[in-house]
Every structure is written in C-alpha cells, then in structure tokens.
PDB file of C-alpha atoms in Angstrom:
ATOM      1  CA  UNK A   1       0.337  -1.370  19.253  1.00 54.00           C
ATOM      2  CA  UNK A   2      -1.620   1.355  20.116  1.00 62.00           C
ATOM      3  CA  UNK A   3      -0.637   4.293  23.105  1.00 70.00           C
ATOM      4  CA  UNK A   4      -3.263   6.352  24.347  1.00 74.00           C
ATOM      5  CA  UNK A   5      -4.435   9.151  22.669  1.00 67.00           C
ATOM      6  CA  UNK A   6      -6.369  11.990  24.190  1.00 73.00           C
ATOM      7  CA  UNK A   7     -10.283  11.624  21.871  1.00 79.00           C
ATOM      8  CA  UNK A   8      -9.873  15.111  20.246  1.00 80.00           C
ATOM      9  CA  UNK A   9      -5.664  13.755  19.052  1.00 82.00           C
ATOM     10  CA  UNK A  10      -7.990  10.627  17.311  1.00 81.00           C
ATOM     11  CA  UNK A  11     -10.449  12.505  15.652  1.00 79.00           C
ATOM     12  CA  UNK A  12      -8.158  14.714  14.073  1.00 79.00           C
ATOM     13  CA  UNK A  13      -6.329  11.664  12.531  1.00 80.00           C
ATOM     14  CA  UNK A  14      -9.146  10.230  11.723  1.00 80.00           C
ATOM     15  CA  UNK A  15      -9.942  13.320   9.378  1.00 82.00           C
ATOM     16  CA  UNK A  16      -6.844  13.550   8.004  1.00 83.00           C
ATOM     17  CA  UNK A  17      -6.582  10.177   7.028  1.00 83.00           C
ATOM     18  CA  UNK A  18      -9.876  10.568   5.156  1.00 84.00           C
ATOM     19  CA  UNK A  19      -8.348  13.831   3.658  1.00 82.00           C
ATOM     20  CA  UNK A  20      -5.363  11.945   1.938  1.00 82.00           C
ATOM     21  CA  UNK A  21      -7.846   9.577   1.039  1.00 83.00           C
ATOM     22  CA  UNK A  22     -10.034  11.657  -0.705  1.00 80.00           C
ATOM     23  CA  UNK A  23      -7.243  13.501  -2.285  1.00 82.00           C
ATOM     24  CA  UNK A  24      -5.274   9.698  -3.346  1.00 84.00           C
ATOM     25  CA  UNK A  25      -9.212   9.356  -5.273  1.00 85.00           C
ATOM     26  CA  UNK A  26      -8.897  13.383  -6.793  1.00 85.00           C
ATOM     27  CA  UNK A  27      -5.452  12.711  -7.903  1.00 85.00           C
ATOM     28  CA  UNK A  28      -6.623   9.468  -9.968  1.00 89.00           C
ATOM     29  CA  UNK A  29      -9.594  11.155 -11.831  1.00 88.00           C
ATOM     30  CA  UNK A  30      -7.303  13.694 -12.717  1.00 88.00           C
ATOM     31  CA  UNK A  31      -4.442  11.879 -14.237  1.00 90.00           C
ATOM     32  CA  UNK A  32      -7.213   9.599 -15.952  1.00 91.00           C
ATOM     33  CA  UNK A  33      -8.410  13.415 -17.667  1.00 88.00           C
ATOM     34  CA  UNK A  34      -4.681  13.886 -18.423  1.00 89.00           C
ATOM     35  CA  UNK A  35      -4.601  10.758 -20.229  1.00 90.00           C
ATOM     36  CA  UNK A  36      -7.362  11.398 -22.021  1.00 88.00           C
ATOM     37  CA  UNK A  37      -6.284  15.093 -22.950  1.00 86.00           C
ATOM     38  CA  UNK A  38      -2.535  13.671 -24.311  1.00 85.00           C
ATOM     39  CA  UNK A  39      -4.508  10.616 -26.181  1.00 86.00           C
ATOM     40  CA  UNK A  40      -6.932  13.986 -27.839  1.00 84.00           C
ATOM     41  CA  UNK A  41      -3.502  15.530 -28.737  1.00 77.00           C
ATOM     42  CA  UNK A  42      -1.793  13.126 -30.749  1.00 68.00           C
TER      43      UNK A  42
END
C-alpha cells in the first residue's frame, strides 16, 4: 500500500535505495579481496 508522497520525498528514496545497493555490491567485492588476502596468508 502506497500513501502519497510529495515527488522530491520519492526521489530521494529512490537514491538512497540505489545507495545501499551499490554499497550491498562494494561490501561483496571487498570481503571476496579479504578472502583472497587470508587464503595468501596461510
């Protein structure tokens, strides 16, 4: 169900949503290169 929202309210969800999504993607890379940097350790 969705209440109104003033345009300007949407678009800045809109953003942010693409924000955590970008930073969900970051986050993955970089605990792939922390893998890798633990499996160089041993």
């Amino acid at each position: 169900m969705e209440r109104f929202v003033p345009q300007s309210e949407k678009l800045i969800i809109h953003f942010s949503n693409k924000r955590v999504k970008f930073r969900k993607k970051k986050v993955k890379r970089y605990k792939k290169l922390r893998q890798l940097l633990l499996l160089q350790k041993k």
